[in-house]
Tab-separated table of C-alpha atoms in Angstrom:
chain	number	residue	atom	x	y	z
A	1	UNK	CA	-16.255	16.345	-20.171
A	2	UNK	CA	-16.711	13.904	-17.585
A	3	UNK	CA	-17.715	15.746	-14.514
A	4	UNK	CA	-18.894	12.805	-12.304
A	5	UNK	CA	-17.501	8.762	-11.430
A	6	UNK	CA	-20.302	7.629	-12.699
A	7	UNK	CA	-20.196	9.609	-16.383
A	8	UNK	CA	-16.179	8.815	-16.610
A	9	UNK	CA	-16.860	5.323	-15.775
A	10	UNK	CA	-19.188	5.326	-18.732
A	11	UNK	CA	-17.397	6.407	-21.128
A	12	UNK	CA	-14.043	4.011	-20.360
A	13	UNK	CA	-16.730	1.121	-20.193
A	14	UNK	CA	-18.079	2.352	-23.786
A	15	UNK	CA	-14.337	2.219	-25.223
A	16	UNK	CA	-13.956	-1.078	-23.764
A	17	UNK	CA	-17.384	-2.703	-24.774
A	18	UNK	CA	-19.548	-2.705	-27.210
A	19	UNK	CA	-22.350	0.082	-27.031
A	20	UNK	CA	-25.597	-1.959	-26.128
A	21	UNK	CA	-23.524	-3.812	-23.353
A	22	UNK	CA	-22.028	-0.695	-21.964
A	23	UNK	CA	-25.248	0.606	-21.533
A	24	UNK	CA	-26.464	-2.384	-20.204
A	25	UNK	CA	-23.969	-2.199	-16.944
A	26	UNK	CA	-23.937	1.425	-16.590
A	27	UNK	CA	-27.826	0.815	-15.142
A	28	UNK	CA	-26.559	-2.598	-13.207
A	29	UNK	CA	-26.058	-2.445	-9.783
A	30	UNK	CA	-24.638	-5.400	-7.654
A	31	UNK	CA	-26.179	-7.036	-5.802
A	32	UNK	CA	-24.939	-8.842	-3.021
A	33	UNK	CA	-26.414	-11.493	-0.426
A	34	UNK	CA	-26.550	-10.974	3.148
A	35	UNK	CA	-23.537	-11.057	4.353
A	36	UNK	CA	-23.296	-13.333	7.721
A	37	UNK	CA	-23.112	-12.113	10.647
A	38	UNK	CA	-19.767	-13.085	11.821
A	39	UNK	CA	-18.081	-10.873	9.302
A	40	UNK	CA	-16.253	-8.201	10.598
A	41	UNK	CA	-13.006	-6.023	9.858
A	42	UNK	CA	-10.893	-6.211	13.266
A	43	UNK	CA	-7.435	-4.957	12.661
A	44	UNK	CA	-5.919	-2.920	9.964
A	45	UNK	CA	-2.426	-1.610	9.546
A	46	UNK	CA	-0.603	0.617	6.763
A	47	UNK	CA	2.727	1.956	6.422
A	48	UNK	CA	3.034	5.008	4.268
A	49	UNK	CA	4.998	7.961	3.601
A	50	UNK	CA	5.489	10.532	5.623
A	51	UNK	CA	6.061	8.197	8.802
A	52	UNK	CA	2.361	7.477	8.714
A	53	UNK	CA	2.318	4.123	10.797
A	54	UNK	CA	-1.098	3.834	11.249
A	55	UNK	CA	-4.446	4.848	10.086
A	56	UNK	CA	-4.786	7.664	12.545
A	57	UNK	CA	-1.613	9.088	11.723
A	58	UNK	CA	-3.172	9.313	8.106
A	59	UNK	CA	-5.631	10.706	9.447
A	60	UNK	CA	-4.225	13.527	10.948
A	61	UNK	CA	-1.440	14.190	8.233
A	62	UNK	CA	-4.021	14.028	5.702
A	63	UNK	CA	-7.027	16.872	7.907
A	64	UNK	CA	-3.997	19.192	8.400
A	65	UNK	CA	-2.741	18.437	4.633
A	66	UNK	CA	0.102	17.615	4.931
A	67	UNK	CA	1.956	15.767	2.690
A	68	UNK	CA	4.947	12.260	2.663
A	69	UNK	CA	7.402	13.754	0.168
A	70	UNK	CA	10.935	14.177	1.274
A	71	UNK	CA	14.262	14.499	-0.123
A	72	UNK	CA	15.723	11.103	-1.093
A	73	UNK	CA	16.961	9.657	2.277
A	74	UNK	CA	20.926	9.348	1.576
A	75	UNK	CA	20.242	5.755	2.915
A	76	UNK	CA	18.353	4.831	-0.082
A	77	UNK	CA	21.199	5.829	-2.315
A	78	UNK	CA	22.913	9.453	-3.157
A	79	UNK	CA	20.864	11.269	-4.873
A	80	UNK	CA	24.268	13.138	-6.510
A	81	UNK	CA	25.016	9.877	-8.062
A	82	UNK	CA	21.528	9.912	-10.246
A	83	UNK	CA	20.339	13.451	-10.343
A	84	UNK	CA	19.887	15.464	-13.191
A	85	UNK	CA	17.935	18.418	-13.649
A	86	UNK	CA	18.592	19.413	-17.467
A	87	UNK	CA	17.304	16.146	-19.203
A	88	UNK	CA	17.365	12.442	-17.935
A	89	UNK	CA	18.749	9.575	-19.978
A	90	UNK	CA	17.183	6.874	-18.278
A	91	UNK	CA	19.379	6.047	-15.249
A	92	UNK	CA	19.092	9.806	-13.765
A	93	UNK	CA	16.377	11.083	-11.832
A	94	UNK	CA	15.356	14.920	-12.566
A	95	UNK	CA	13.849	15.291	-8.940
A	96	UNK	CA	15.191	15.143	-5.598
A	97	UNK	CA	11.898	14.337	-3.633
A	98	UNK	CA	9.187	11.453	-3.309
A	99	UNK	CA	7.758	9.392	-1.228
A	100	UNK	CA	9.503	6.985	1.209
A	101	UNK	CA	8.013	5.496	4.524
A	102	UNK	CA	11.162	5.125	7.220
A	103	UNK	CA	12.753	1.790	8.805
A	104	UNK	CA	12.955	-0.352	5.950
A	105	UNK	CA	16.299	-1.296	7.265
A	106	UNK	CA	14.781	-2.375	10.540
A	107	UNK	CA	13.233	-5.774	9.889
A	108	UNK	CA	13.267	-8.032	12.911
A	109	UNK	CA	13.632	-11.329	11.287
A	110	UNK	CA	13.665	-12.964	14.450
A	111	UNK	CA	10.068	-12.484	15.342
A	112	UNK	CA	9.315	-14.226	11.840
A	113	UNK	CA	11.575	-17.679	12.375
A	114	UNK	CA	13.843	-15.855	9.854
A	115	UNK	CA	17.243	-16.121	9.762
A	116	UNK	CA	19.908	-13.357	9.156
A	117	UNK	CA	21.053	-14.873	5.716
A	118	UNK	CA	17.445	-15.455	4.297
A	119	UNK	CA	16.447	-11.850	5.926
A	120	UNK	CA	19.175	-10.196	3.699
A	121	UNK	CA	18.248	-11.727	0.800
A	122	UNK	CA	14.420	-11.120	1.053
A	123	UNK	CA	13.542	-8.223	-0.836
A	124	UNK	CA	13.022	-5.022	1.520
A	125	UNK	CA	8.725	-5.663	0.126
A	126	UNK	CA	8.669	-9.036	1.952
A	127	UNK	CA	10.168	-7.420	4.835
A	128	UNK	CA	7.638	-4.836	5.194
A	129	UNK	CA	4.510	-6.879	3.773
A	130	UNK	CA	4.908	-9.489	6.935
A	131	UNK	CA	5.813	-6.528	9.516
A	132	UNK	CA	2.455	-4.930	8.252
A	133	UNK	CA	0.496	-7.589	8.063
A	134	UNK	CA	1.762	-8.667	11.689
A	135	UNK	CA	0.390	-4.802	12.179
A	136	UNK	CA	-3.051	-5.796	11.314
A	137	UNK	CA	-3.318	-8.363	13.691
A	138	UNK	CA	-2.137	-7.060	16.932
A	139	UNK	CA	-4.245	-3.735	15.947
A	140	UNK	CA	-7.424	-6.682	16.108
A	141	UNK	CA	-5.660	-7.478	19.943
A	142	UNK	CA	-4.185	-10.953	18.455
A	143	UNK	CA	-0.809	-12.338	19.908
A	144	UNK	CA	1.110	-14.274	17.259
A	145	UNK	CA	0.526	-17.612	19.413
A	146	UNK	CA	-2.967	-17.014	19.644
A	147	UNK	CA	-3.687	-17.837	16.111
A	148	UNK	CA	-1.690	-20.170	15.316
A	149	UNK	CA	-4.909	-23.103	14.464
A	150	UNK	CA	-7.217	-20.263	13.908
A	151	UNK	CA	-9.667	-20.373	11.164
A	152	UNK	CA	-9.544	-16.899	9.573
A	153	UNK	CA	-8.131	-14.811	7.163
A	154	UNK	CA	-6.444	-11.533	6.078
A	155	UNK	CA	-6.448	-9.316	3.421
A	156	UNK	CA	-3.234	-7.886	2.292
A	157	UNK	CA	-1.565	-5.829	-0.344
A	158	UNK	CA	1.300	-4.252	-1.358
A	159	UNK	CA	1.933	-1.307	-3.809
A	160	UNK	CA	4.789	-0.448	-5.564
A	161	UNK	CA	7.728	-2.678	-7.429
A	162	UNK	CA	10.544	-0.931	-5.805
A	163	UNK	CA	11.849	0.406	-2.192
């Protein structure tokens, strides 16, 4: 029924506002000012599944379509514990795959000022959130020292509630 972006985005903005105003901004367009001239994207960094580490590797997983699912790594937990195929309760899981990016377990607190007690209490997301982030910036050719007093910023993001 809705065979385009724009005609789907249409009709969720017509269930979620009146009719006159839906039709209003389904002919708006944003505008936005110039945007100055020392704006610029220099770094970016992702972790995903299928031990994509890096935008290119995304790249070329995703133009030879391949895909990140994999069993459940045994490190994770054992899958024999949880599965079951006939009808879940809650607690099991009725498949075996997903997917999971690789070296969660390898956080090197050290290179954060972190120490070994804090590190094992962080949540595995923290963990990978500063590692990535870290990412970013070398990818832009940044040191950690050099930007320490820097005036800049980042953009970062994290999806997911669970490792």
């Amino acid at each position: 029924d809705y065979p385009t972006i724009r005609a789907l985005s249409d009709y969720i903005a017509g269930q979620l506002v009146p009719d006159e105003t839906a039709a209003a901004r389904a002919g708006a367009r944003l505008e936005l000012p110039d945007a100055p001239a020392r704006l610029s994207i220099l770094g970016a960094a992702c972790t995903l599944p299928g031990d994509n580490q890096s935008l290119l590797a995304l790249s070329f997983t995703l133009s030879r379509g391949l895909d990140g699912i994999s069993e459940v790594p045994f490190a994770r937990w054992d899958m024999e514990d949880y599965f079951n195929a006939e009808a879940p309760t809650g607690l099991e899981m009725y498949v075996r795959h997903a997917g999971f990016i690789e070296g969660v377990e390898l956080f090197d607190a050290g290179q954060f000022g972190i120490g070994r007690a804090e590190a094992e209490a962080m949540d595995p997301q923290q963990r990978h959130l500063l590692e990535t982030a870290l990412g970013a910036f070398a990818d832009a050719g940044f040191q950690k020292a050099e930007m320490l007093g820097r005036h800049g910023g980042a953009f970062v993001g994290q999806d997911k509630c669970d490792w």
